[in-house]
Coordinates of C-alpha atoms in Angstrom, one line a residue:
X809 CA -179.5 -210.0 110.0
X810 CA -182.6 -212.2 110.0
X811 CA -184.9 -209.3 109.4
X812 CA -182.9 -207.3 107.0
X813 CA -181.6 -209.8 104.4
X814 CA -181.8 -208.8 100.8
X815 CA -182.2 -210.8 97.7
X816 CA -179.3 -212.0 95.5
X817 CA -176.1 -213.7 96.1
X818 CA -174.5 -212.9 99.5
X819 CA -171.2 -214.0 101.0
X820 CA -171.4 -216.8 103.5
X821 CA -171.7 -215.4 107.0
X822 CA -170.5 -217.0 110.2
X823 CA -173.2 -218.7 112.3
X824 CA -174.9 -216.0 114.5
X825 CA -175.1 -216.2 118.2
X826 CA -172.5 -215.9 121.1
X827 CA -169.8 -217.0 118.7
X828 CA -170.3 -213.9 116.5
X829 CA -170.5 -211.8 119.7
X830 CA -167.1 -213.1 120.9
X831 CA -165.5 -212.7 117.5
X832 CA -166.6 -209.1 117.4
X833 CA -165.2 -208.5 120.9
X834 CA -161.8 -209.7 119.8
X835 CA -161.6 -206.9 117.2
X836 CA -159.5 -204.0 118.3
X837 CA -162.3 -201.6 117.3
X838 CA -164.4 -203.2 120.0
X839 CA -161.7 -202.5 122.6
X840 CA -161.5 -198.9 121.7
X841 CA -165.3 -198.7 121.7
X842 CA -165.3 -199.8 125.4
X843 CA -162.8 -197.0 126.2
X844 CA -164.8 -194.4 124.2
X845 CA -168.1 -195.5 125.8
X846 CA -166.5 -195.2 129.3
X847 CA -165.1 -191.8 128.4
X848 CA -168.5 -190.7 127.2
X849 CA -170.4 -191.8 130.3
X850 CA -167.9 -190.7 133.0
X851 CA -168.1 -186.9 132.5
X852 CA -171.9 -187.1 132.4
X853 CA -171.9 -188.9 135.8
X854 CA -169.4 -186.5 137.3
X855 CA -171.0 -183.2 136.0
X856 CA -174.7 -184.1 136.5
X857 CA -174.5 -186.5 139.4
X858 CA -171.7 -186.7 141.9
X859 CA -170.9 -183.0 141.5
X860 CA -174.0 -182.1 143.5
X861 CA -172.9 -184.4 146.3
X862 CA -169.6 -182.5 146.4
X863 CA -171.3 -179.1 146.3
X864 CA -173.7 -180.2 149.1
X865 CA -170.8 -181.3 151.3
X866 CA -169.1 -177.9 150.6
X867 CA -172.3 -176.2 151.8
X868 CA -173.1 -174.5 148.5
X869 CA -176.7 -173.3 148.6
X870 CA -179.4 -174.9 146.5
X871 CA -180.1 -171.7 144.5
X872 CA -176.5 -171.6 143.4
X873 CA -176.4 -175.3 142.7
X874 CA -179.4 -174.8 140.3
X875 CA -177.0 -172.9 138.0
X876 CA -175.1 -176.2 137.5
X877 CA -178.1 -177.8 136.1
X878 CA -177.5 -175.5 133.1
X879 CA -174.8 -177.8 131.9
X880 CA -177.4 -180.5 131.1
X881 CA -178.6 -178.2 128.3
X882 CA -175.3 -179.0 126.5
X883 CA -176.4 -182.6 126.1
X884 CA -180.0 -181.8 125.2
X885 CA -179.1 -179.2 122.5
X886 CA -175.8 -180.8 121.2
X887 CA -177.2 -181.1 117.7
X888 CA -176.9 -177.3 117.3
X889 CA -173.1 -177.5 116.9
X890 CA -173.0 -181.0 115.5
X891 CA -172.3 -179.7 111.9
X892 CA -168.9 -178.5 113.2
X893 CA -167.9 -182.1 113.9
X894 CA -168.7 -183.1 110.3
X895 CA -167.1 -180.2 108.5
X896 CA -164.5 -178.3 110.6
X897 CA -160.9 -179.4 111.1
X898 CA -158.9 -178.8 114.3
X899 CA -155.5 -177.8 112.8
X900 CA -152.8 -180.0 114.3
X901 CA -155.3 -182.6 115.5
X902 CA -156.4 -183.2 111.9
X903 CA -153.8 -186.0 111.5
X904 CA -155.7 -188.1 114.0
X905 CA -158.6 -188.5 111.6
X906 CA -162.0 -187.0 110.9
X907 CA -163.6 -188.1 114.2
X908 CA -160.6 -188.6 116.4
X909 CA -159.5 -185.0 115.8
X910 CA -162.5 -184.1 118.0
X911 CA -162.5 -187.1 120.3
X912 CA -158.9 -187.0 121.6
X913 CA -158.7 -183.3 122.3
X914 CA -162.1 -183.4 124.1
X915 CA -160.9 -186.3 126.3
X916 CA -157.7 -184.5 127.1
X917 CA -159.6 -181.3 127.9
X918 CA -162.1 -183.1 130.1
X919 CA -159.2 -184.8 132.0
X920 CA -157.5 -181.4 132.5
X921 CA -160.7 -179.8 133.6
X922 CA -161.4 -182.5 136.2
X923 CA -157.9 -182.3 137.5
X924 CA -158.1 -178.5 137.7
X925 CA -161.5 -178.7 139.6
X926 CA -159.8 -181.0 142.1
X927 CA -157.5 -178.2 143.3
X928 CA -160.3 -175.6 143.6
X929 CA -162.5 -175.0 146.6
X930 CA -166.2 -175.0 145.4
X931 CA -167.6 -172.5 147.9
X932 CA -164.9 -169.8 147.7
X933 CA -164.0 -170.3 144.0
X934 CA -167.4 -171.0 142.7
X935 CA -167.0 -168.8 139.6
X936 CA -164.1 -170.7 138.3
X937 CA -165.7 -174.0 139.4
X938 CA -168.9 -173.3 137.5
X939 CA -167.0 -172.0 134.4
X940 CA -165.0 -175.2 134.2
X941 CA -168.1 -177.4 134.7
X942 CA -169.8 -175.6 131.9
X943 CA -166.8 -175.9 129.5
X944 CA -166.6 -179.6 130.6
X945 CA -170.2 -180.2 129.7
X946 CA -169.7 -178.7 126.3
X947 CA -166.6 -180.8 125.7
X948 CA -168.4 -183.9 126.9
X949 CA -171.4 -183.3 124.6
X950 CA -169.0 -182.6 121.7
X951 CA -167.1 -185.8 122.5
X952 CA -170.4 -187.8 122.4
X953 CA -171.3 -186.4 118.9
X954 CA -167.8 -187.5 117.6
X955 CA -167.9 -190.9 119.3
X956 CA -171.3 -191.7 117.9
X957 CA -170.1 -190.8 114.4
X958 CA -166.8 -192.8 114.9
X959 CA -168.8 -195.9 115.8
X960 CA -170.9 -195.6 112.7
X961 CA -167.9 -194.9 110.5
X962 CA -165.7 -197.8 111.7
X963 CA -168.4 -200.6 111.8
X964 CA -167.6 -203.5 109.4
X965 CA -168.5 -207.2 108.9
X966 CA -166.5 -208.3 112.0
X967 CA -167.0 -205.4 114.4
X968 CA -170.6 -204.9 113.4
X969 CA -172.6 -201.8 114.1
X970 CA -175.0 -203.7 116.3
X971 CA -172.1 -205.1 118.5
X972 CA -170.3 -201.8 118.6
X973 CA -173.5 -200.0 119.7
X974 CA -174.0 -202.6 122.5
X975 CA -170.3 -202.4 123.7
X976 CA -170.5 -198.6 123.7
X977 CA -173.5 -198.7 126.1
X978 CA -171.7 -201.2 128.3
X979 CA -168.8 -198.9 128.6
X980 CA -171.2 -196.0 129.2
X981 CA -173.1 -197.8 132.0
X982 CA -169.9 -199.0 133.6
X983 CA -168.7 -195.3 133.7
X984 CA -172.0 -194.3 135.3
X985 CA -171.3 -196.8 138.1
X986 CA -167.7 -195.7 138.5
X987 CA -168.5 -192.0 138.4
X988 CA -171.6 -192.4 140.5
X989 CA -171.9 -195.0 143.3
X990 CA -168.2 -195.8 143.3
X991 CA -167.2 -192.1 143.2
X992 CA -169.3 -191.5 146.3
X993 CA -167.6 -194.5 148.1
X994 CA -164.1 -193.3 147.1
X995 CA -164.9 -189.7 148.1
X996 CA -166.1 -190.8 151.5
X997 CA -162.7 -192.4 152.1
X998 CA -160.1 -190.1 150.5
X999 CA -162.1 -186.8 149.8
X1000 CA -163.7 -185.2 146.8
X1001 CA -160.6 -183.4 145.4
X1002 CA -158.7 -186.6 145.2
X1003 CA -161.6 -188.4 143.7
X1004 CA -162.0 -185.9 140.9
X1005 CA -158.2 -186.0 140.3
X1006 CA -158.3 -189.7 139.8
X1007 CA -161.3 -189.4 137.4
X1008 CA -159.4 -186.7 135.5
X1009 CA -156.3 -188.9 135.3
X1010 CA -158.4 -191.8 133.9
X1011 CA -159.7 -189.5 131.1
X1012 CA -156.2 -188.3 130.3
X1013 CA -155.0 -191.9 130.0
X1014 CA -158.0 -192.7 127.7
X1015 CA -157.2 -189.7 125.6
X1016 CA -153.7 -190.9 125.1
X1017 CA -154.7 -194.4 124.1
X1018 CA -157.4 -192.9 121.9
X1019 CA -154.8 -191.7 119.5
X1020 CA -154.1 -195.3 118.6
X1021 CA -157.7 -196.1 117.7
X1022 CA -158.3 -197.3 114.2
X1023 CA -159.7 -194.9 111.5
X1024 CA -162.4 -195.7 109.0
X1025 CA -161.6 -195.4 105.3
X1026 CA -163.2 -192.0 105.3
X1027 CA -161.0 -190.6 108.0
X1028 CA -157.9 -190.0 106.0
X1029 CA -156.6 -186.4 106.0
X1030 CA -157.3 -186.2 102.3
X1031 CA -161.1 -186.5 102.7
X1032 CA -161.7 -184.5 105.9
X1033 CA -163.9 -181.5 105.5
X1034 CA -165.5 -180.1 102.4
X1035 CA -162.9 -180.5 99.6
X1036 CA -162.9 -178.6 96.3
X1037 CA -164.4 -181.7 94.6
X1038 CA -167.2 -181.9 97.2
X1039 CA -168.1 -178.2 96.6
X1040 CA -167.9 -178.7 92.9
X1041 CA -170.5 -181.4 93.2
X1042 CA -173.0 -178.7 94.2
X1043 CA -172.7 -177.3 90.7
X1044 CA -173.0 -180.5 88.7
X1045 CA -176.0 -181.0 86.3
X1046 CA -179.1 -182.0 88.2
X1047 CA -178.2 -180.3 91.4
X1048 CA -180.4 -177.6 92.9
X1049 CA -179.9 -174.1 91.4
X1050 CA -177.7 -171.8 93.5
X1051 CA -180.5 -169.3 93.9
X1052 CA -182.8 -171.8 95.4
X1053 CA -180.0 -173.1 97.7
X1054 CA -179.2 -169.5 98.8
X1055 CA -182.9 -168.9 99.8
X1056 CA -183.0 -172.2 101.7
X1057 CA -179.7 -171.5 103.4
X1058 CA -180.8 -168.1 104.7
X1059 CA -184.0 -169.4 106.0
X1060 CA -182.2 -172.1 107.9
X1061 CA -179.6 -169.7 109.2
X1062 CA -182.3 -167.4 110.5
X1063 CA -184.0 -170.2 112.3
X1064 CA -180.8 -171.6 113.8
X1065 CA -179.6 -168.0 114.6
X1066 CA -182.8 -167.4 116.6
X1067 CA -182.4 -170.6 118.5
X1068 CA -178.8 -169.8 119.3
X1069 CA -179.8 -166.3 120.4
X1070 CA -182.4 -167.6 122.8
X1071 CA -180.0 -170.1 124.3
X1072 CA -177.3 -167.5 124.6
X1073 CA -179.6 -165.0 126.4
X1074 CA -180.9 -167.7 128.7
X1075 CA -177.3 -168.7 129.7
X1076 CA -176.4 -165.0 130.4
X1077 CA -179.4 -164.5 132.6
X1078 CA -179.0 -167.9 134.3
X1079 CA -175.4 -167.0 135.2
X1080 CA -176.5 -163.7 136.8
X1081 CA -176.1 -161.4 133.8
X1082 CA -178.7 -158.8 132.8
X1083 CA -180.5 -158.7 129.5
X1084 CA -183.7 -156.5 129.2
X1085 CA -187.0 -158.4 129.1
X1086 CA -189.1 -156.0 127.1
X1087 CA -190.8 -157.3 123.9
X1088 CA -189.6 -154.2 122.0
X1089 CA -186.3 -152.3 122.6
X1090 CA -185.3 -148.9 121.2
X1091 CA -183.0 -148.8 118.2
X1092 CA -182.4 -145.3 116.9
X1093 CA -185.7 -143.6 116.2
X1094 CA -187.6 -146.9 116.1
X1095 CA -188.2 -150.1 118.1
X1096 CA -187.1 -153.7 117.2
X1097 CA -188.4 -157.0 118.5
X1098 CA -186.4 -158.4 121.5
X1099 CA -186.2 -162.3 121.2
X1100 CA -185.4 -162.3 124.9
X1101 CA -189.0 -161.4 125.6
X1102 CA -189.9 -165.1 125.2
X1103 CA -187.9 -165.9 128.3
X1104 CA -190.6 -164.0 130.4
X1105 CA -193.0 -166.9 129.7
X1106 CA -191.7 -168.8 132.7
X1107 CA -191.1 -167.8 136.3
X1108 CA -187.6 -166.8 137.5
X1109 CA -185.9 -168.0 140.7
X1110 CA -185.2 -165.9 143.8
X1111 CA -182.2 -164.2 142.3
X1112 CA -183.9 -163.5 139.0
X1113 CA -182.4 -166.6 137.3
X1114 CA -184.6 -168.6 134.9
X1115 CA -185.2 -172.2 135.7
X1116 CA -183.5 -174.7 133.2
X1117 CA -186.3 -177.2 133.5
X1118 CA -189.0 -174.5 132.8
X1119 CA -186.8 -173.2 129.9
X1120 CA -186.5 -176.6 128.3
X1121 CA -190.2 -177.4 128.8
X1122 CA -191.4 -174.1 127.3
X1123 CA -188.8 -173.0 124.9
X1124 CA -187.6 -176.6 123.9
X1125 CA -190.5 -177.2 121.5
X1126 CA -189.9 -173.8 119.8
X1127 CA -186.2 -174.6 119.5
X1128 CA -187.0 -178.0 118.1
X1129 CA -189.4 -176.4 115.6
X1130 CA -186.7 -173.8 114.6
X1131 CA -183.8 -176.2 114.3
X1132 CA -185.3 -179.5 113.2
X1133 CA -188.9 -179.4 112.0
X1134 CA -188.9 -176.3 109.8
X1135 CA -185.4 -177.0 108.4
X1136 CA -186.6 -180.5 107.6
X1137 CA -189.6 -179.1 105.7
X1138 CA -187.2 -176.8 103.8
X1139 CA -185.0 -179.7 103.0
X1140 CA -188.0 -181.7 101.8
X1141 CA -188.8 -178.9 99.4
X1142 CA -185.2 -179.0 98.0
X1143 CA -185.3 -182.8 97.8
X1144 CA -188.6 -182.6 95.8
X1145 CA -187.1 -179.9 93.5
X1146 CA -184.1 -182.1 92.8
X1147 CA -186.3 -185.2 92.3
X1148 CA -188.7 -183.4 89.9
X1149 CA -185.9 -181.8 88.0
X1150 CA -187.3 -178.3 88.5
X1151 CA -185.1 -175.3 89.2
X1152 CA -182.0 -177.5 88.9
X1153 CA -178.7 -176.9 87.0
X1154 CA -179.1 -177.9 83.4
X1155 CA -176.4 -179.7 81.4
X1156 CA -175.7 -176.6 79.3
X1157 CA -175.3 -174.4 82.4
X1158 CA -172.8 -176.6 84.1
X1159 CA -169.5 -174.8 84.5
X1160 CA -171.0 -171.4 83.6
X1161 CA -173.0 -170.6 86.8
X1162 CA -171.3 -168.2 89.2
X1163 CA -170.9 -170.0 92.5
X1164 CA -172.1 -168.7 95.8
X1165 CA -169.3 -167.3 98.1
X1166 CA -167.2 -170.1 99.5
X1167 CA -168.5 -169.6 103.1
X1168 CA -172.1 -169.9 102.0
X1169 CA -171.3 -173.2 100.1
X1170 CA -169.6 -174.6 103.3
X1171 CA -172.6 -173.5 105.4
X1172 CA -175.0 -175.1 103.0
X1173 CA -173.1 -178.4 103.1
X1174 CA -172.9 -178.3 106.9
X1175 CA -176.5 -177.3 107.7
X1176 CA -178.7 -178.1 104.8
X1177 CA -177.2 -181.0 102.8
X1178 CA -177.4 -183.5 105.7
X1179 CA -181.1 -182.8 106.1
X1180 CA -181.7 -182.9 102.3
X1181 CA -180.0 -186.3 102.2
X1182 CA -181.9 -187.7 105.2
X1183 CA -185.4 -186.4 104.0
X1184 CA -184.7 -187.3 100.4
X1185 CA -183.6 -190.8 101.2
X1186 CA -186.5 -191.6 103.7
X1187 CA -189.3 -189.5 102.2
X1188 CA -192.6 -189.9 104.0
X1189 CA -191.1 -192.7 106.1
X1190 CA -189.4 -190.0 108.1
X1191 CA -192.7 -189.4 109.9
X1192 CA -192.8 -193.0 111.1
X1193 CA -189.1 -192.9 112.1
X1194 CA -189.5 -189.6 114.1
X1195 CA -192.6 -191.0 115.8
X1196 CA -190.7 -194.1 116.9
X1197 CA -187.8 -191.9 118.1
X1198 CA -190.1 -189.8 120.2
X1199 CA -191.9 -192.7 121.8
X1200 CA -189.4 -195.5 122.1
X1201 CA -187.5 -194.3 125.2
X1202 CA -190.0 -191.8 126.5
X1203 CA -191.0 -193.8 129.5
X1204 CA -187.4 -194.2 130.6
X1205 CA -186.5 -190.6 129.9
X1206 CA -189.5 -189.2 131.9
X1207 CA -189.5 -191.8 134.7
X1208 CA -185.8 -191.2 135.7
X1209 CA -186.7 -187.9 137.4
X1210 CA -189.4 -189.5 139.6
X1211 CA -187.6 -192.7 140.5
X1212 CA -186.0 -191.6 143.7
X1213 CA -189.1 -189.7 145.0
X1214 CA -191.0 -193.0 144.3
X1215 CA -188.4 -195.2 146.1
X1216 CA -187.6 -192.9 149.0
X1217 CA -190.9 -191.1 149.4
X1218 CA -193.7 -193.2 148.3
X1219 CA -192.2 -196.6 149.2
X1220 CA -190.1 -195.3 152.1
X1221 CA -186.9 -197.2 151.4
X1222 CA -183.6 -196.0 152.8
X1223 CA -180.8 -194.4 150.8
X1224 CA -178.6 -197.5 151.3
X1225 CA -181.4 -199.8 150.0
X1226 CA -182.0 -197.7 147.0
X1227 CA -178.3 -197.4 146.2
X1228 CA -177.9 -201.2 146.4
X1229 CA -181.0 -202.0 144.3
X1230 CA -180.6 -199.3 141.6
X1231 CA -176.9 -198.6 141.4
X1232 CA -175.0 -201.8 142.2
X1233 CA -177.5 -204.5 141.3
X1234 CA -179.4 -202.3 138.8
X1235 CA -176.3 -201.4 136.7
X1236 CA -175.3 -205.0 136.7
X1237 CA -178.7 -205.9 135.4
X1238 CA -178.5 -203.3 132.6
X1239 CA -175.1 -204.6 131.5
X1240 CA -176.5 -208.2 131.5
X1241 CA -179.5 -206.9 129.4
X1242 CA -177.1 -205.2 127.0
X1243 CA -175.1 -208.4 126.6
X1244 CA -178.3 -210.4 125.9
X1245 CA -179.5 -207.7 123.6
X1246 CA -176.3 -207.9 121.6
X1247 CA -176.8 -211.7 121.4
X1248 CA -180.4 -211.2 120.1
X1249 CA -179.2 -208.7 117.5
X1250 CA -176.9 -211.4 116.0
X1251 CA -179.5 -214.2 116.1
X1252 CA -182.9 -212.6 115.3
X1253 CA -181.9 -209.3 113.9
X1254 CA -182.2 -205.6 114.7
X1255 CA -185.9 -205.0 114.2
X1256 CA -187.0 -208.1 116.0
X1257 CA -184.8 -207.2 119.0
X1258 CA -186.1 -203.6 118.8
X1259 CA -189.7 -204.8 119.0
X1260 CA -189.1 -207.2 121.8
X1261 CA -187.2 -204.5 123.7
X1262 CA -190.1 -202.1 123.3
X1263 CA -192.6 -204.8 124.5
X1264 CA -190.5 -205.7 127.6
X1265 CA -189.9 -202.1 128.5
X1266 CA -193.6 -201.4 128.4
X1267 CA -194.5 -204.5 130.4
X1268 CA -192.0 -203.6 133.2
X1269 CA -194.2 -200.6 134.0
X1270 CA -196.8 -203.0 135.3
X1271 CA -194.2 -204.3 137.8
X1272 CA -194.0 -200.8 139.2
X1273 CA -197.7 -200.5 139.2
X1274 CA -197.8 -203.5 141.5
X1275 CA -195.1 -201.9 143.7
X1276 CA -197.3 -198.8 143.9
X1277 CA -200.1 -201.0 145.3
X1278 CA -197.9 -202.7 147.9
X1279 CA -195.8 -205.1 145.8
X1280 CA -197.5 -208.3 146.8
X1281 CA -197.0 -209.9 143.4
X1282 CA -193.4 -208.9 143.2
X1283 CA -192.7 -210.2 146.7
X1284 CA -194.4 -213.5 145.9
X1285 CA -192.4 -214.0 142.7
X1286 CA -189.2 -213.0 144.4
X1287 CA -189.8 -215.5 147.2
X1288 CA -190.9 -218.3 144.8
X1289 CA -187.6 -218.4 142.9
X1290 CA -185.3 -217.9 145.9
X1291 CA -184.4 -214.3 144.9
X1292 CA -185.5 -212.9 148.3
X1293 CA -183.1 -215.3 150.2
X1294 CA -180.2 -214.2 147.8
X1295 CA -180.8 -210.5 148.4
X1296 CA -181.1 -211.0 152.2
X1297 CA -177.7 -212.7 152.1
X1298 CA -176.1 -210.0 149.8
X1299 CA -177.6 -207.0 151.7
X1300 CA -178.1 -207.9 155.3
X1301 CA -178.6 -204.2 156.1
X1302 CA -181.9 -204.2 154.1
X1303 CA -185.5 -204.5 155.2
X1304 CA -187.8 -207.4 154.3
X1305 CA -189.1 -205.3 151.5
X1306 CA -185.7 -204.8 149.8
X1307 CA -185.9 -208.0 147.7
X1308 CA -189.1 -207.0 145.9
X1309 CA -187.6 -203.6 145.0
X1310 CA -184.4 -205.2 143.8
X1311 CA -186.4 -207.8 141.9
X1312 CA -188.5 -205.1 140.2
X1313 CA -185.5 -203.0 139.3
X1314 CA -183.6 -206.1 138.0
X1315 CA -186.4 -206.9 135.4
X1316 CA -186.8 -203.3 134.4
X1317 CA -183.1 -202.8 133.8
X1318 CA -182.8 -206.1 131.9
X1319 CA -185.5 -204.8 129.6
X1320 CA -183.8 -201.4 129.4
X1321 CA -180.5 -203.1 128.4
X1322 CA -182.2 -205.1 125.7
X1323 CA -184.1 -202.2 124.4
X1324 CA -181.1 -199.9 124.6
X1325 CA -178.9 -202.2 122.6
X1326 CA -181.4 -202.5 119.8
X1327 CA -182.4 -198.8 119.9
X1328 CA -178.8 -197.4 119.5
X1329 CA -178.0 -199.9 116.8
X1330 CA -181.2 -199.1 114.9
X1331 CA -180.7 -195.3 115.3
X1332 CA -177.1 -195.7 114.0
X1333 CA -178.3 -197.8 111.1
X1334 CA -180.7 -195.2 109.6
X1335 CA -178.2 -192.3 109.3
X1336 CA -175.7 -191.8 106.5
X1337 CA -172.0 -192.3 107.2
X1338 CA -171.3 -189.2 105.3
X1339 CA -173.4 -187.0 107.6
X1340 CA -173.4 -189.3 110.7
X1341 CA -172.5 -186.5 113.2
X1342 CA -175.4 -184.2 112.3
X1343 CA -178.1 -186.8 111.6
X1344 CA -177.4 -188.9 114.7
X1345 CA -177.1 -185.9 117.0
X1346 CA -180.5 -184.6 115.8
X1347 CA -182.2 -187.9 116.4
X1348 CA -180.6 -188.6 119.8
X1349 CA -181.3 -185.1 121.0
X1350 CA -184.9 -185.6 120.3
X1351 CA -184.9 -188.6 122.6
X1352 CA -183.4 -186.4 125.4
X1353 CA -185.7 -183.5 124.9
X1354 CA -188.9 -185.4 124.7
X1355 CA -188.3 -186.7 128.2
X1356 CA -187.7 -183.3 129.6
X1357 CA -190.8 -181.9 127.9
X1358 CA -193.0 -184.6 129.4
X1359 CA -191.9 -184.4 133.0
X1360 CA -194.1 -181.5 133.9
X1361 CA -197.3 -183.2 132.8
X1362 CA -196.3 -186.5 134.4
X1363 CA -195.5 -184.7 137.7
X1364 CA -198.9 -183.2 137.7
X1365 CA -200.5 -186.5 137.0
X1366 CA -198.6 -188.1 139.9
X1367 CA -199.9 -185.4 142.2
X1368 CA -203.5 -185.8 141.0
X1369 CA -203.8 -189.5 140.4
X1370 CA -200.9 -191.2 142.1
X1371 CA -198.1 -193.4 140.9
X1372 CA -200.3 -196.5 140.0
X1373 CA -202.2 -194.7 137.3
X1374 CA -199.0 -193.1 135.9
X1375 CA -197.5 -196.6 135.5
X1376 CA -200.6 -197.8 133.6
X1377 CA -200.3 -194.7 131.3
X1378 CA -196.6 -195.3 130.6
X1379 CA -197.4 -198.9 129.8
X1380 CA -199.9 -197.8 127.2
X1381 CA -197.4 -195.3 125.7
X1382 CA -194.9 -198.2 125.6
X1383 CA -197.5 -200.3 123.6
X1384 CA -197.6 -197.4 121.1
X1385 CA -193.9 -197.8 120.6
X1386 CA -194.4 -201.5 120.0
X1387 CA -196.9 -200.8 117.2
X1388 CA -194.5 -198.3 115.6
X1389 CA -191.7 -200.8 115.8
X1390 CA -193.9 -203.3 113.9
X1391 CA -194.7 -200.7 111.3
X1392 CA -191.0 -199.8 110.9
X1393 CA -190.1 -203.5 110.7
X1394 CA -192.6 -203.9 107.9
X1395 CA -191.3 -200.8 106.1
X1396 CA -187.7 -201.9 106.2
X1397 CA -188.6 -205.4 104.9
X1398 CA -190.5 -203.9 102.0
X1399 CA -188.6 -200.6 101.2
X1400 CA -185.3 -201.1 103.1
X1401 CA -183.0 -200.8 100.2
X1402 CA -184.9 -198.0 98.5
X1403 CA -184.9 -196.0 101.7
X1404 CA -181.2 -196.5 102.3
X1405 CA -181.6 -198.7 105.4
X1406 CA -178.3 -200.7 105.8
X1407 CA -178.1 -204.4 105.8
X1408 CA -175.1 -206.7 106.2
X1409 CA -174.7 -206.8 102.5
X1410 CA -175.6 -203.2 101.6
X1411 CA -173.0 -200.7 102.8
X1412 CA -174.0 -197.4 101.2
X1413 CA -175.3 -196.1 104.5
X1414 CA -174.3 -196.2 108.1
X1415 CA -173.0 -199.5 109.0
X1416 CA -173.3 -203.2 109.2

């Protein structure tokens, strides 16, 4: 890439541009990436979107429907079980490969769940319906972890990581259109059961074809999981002493165990189960601390069920602290111990130290080693990277919740107008933005595209600020280039104000597409292939969680100040991301190889 080249002799590369894009698209890996991207986006649209339309039509009350929002937690906290995807084999599915042994069963399970849901009646069989939806969300989030790791594993010089990341998002966005707007149209004509049966059949077909997807070199059965040689590496000279590893492992296990306990208790209470809410509970002749007490920090619903949004907003930071921040600090300590040569296995001790029990070694490799590798490779640069992860997509993540209230309430557009502008025209604009982003990645490089995407995404907030003030500038620009006449022809049902809404959404979604293509490619490039599932899941989950955590504050600001000032604020936040992109760009240029950032000619890390 133009911004990541390294010194020395390099093989002659094909001329960048659309030619490189089309060459990548001819690769069979790209074809399967489209299928996997579609399979990743379809369940998300069906479980967290159109399902509510079906439940509403079935006259399921809003309080009960609130339970279904729990399934969104599976996507937000997917990193908690991501170590399983890196280190656990699934018996007979192992022959499919390290990643496909998770992808294919998840797709088949999701297809079977959707088909089964199609034969149930939501109102009278709500228990089974909600159980299947919850299992489906877990399977979908698991599939996402494995697909992201597969993309990083199989990237090569022809099917580059940048292009595969772009294609993945195209498939994902297409699935959101099929499972969302198109699903509503199909259901209006043939019914919801038939619609979900069709969607389930599609996933079953993708699961079948997924068995033929290519494997990466690391996917052979011989290298899946933690082999004896890999465990033996922990006891080689220069590795951290087992006693220090054991202490670090138990600290991490306690932190993750607490997080899992909190999530488990929350799920039980949200589904109507009872768990005492006292800070201390009796145990024999004494009292012990009850971690469930923290759940009393936020209000419960009418039926005593905690609210998922409140839970994520209040407990989310603590869970992030327990599962990411504190383990990262522990990992940094181990990396420093190893780097300084203190408390490590000496040459004379090799082969004589009693190993930890096998289960502890496996847990250490699954939970701690990926963090030690990540922190040790990036060092203090990790602070810059995490800052960029937390700010780059924050505006999109937060704004999504308030988009429809803004369109329908503040601007007073109709449902049909919003569906046309945001779903049909908007999704097309995102796909066009992704395509152009993929082109830019091949021509100017990953970091240049990432920076341009951040700048464009920030500036599009000013377009919405104009809409909040009446949209005069947007209307004038739309009229000047003939866009208004085009929209009036395409959507004769719309009002005179529809063109400026569509015009605004078009530019925003083009920017989102460009930024999304660069962001996923960059995020994929900074993780190690060896620990791709864990490291990518951790970073991508932070992106999801930060949006949830910021919605409460943004909602209050909308109430107090109005939408116009909110869009000015999100523009300023977007500019912070631009500055961080420039800093990361400079860091990669100066320290890229040292920090393990991958270039086209340096393949020790995640991809091309």
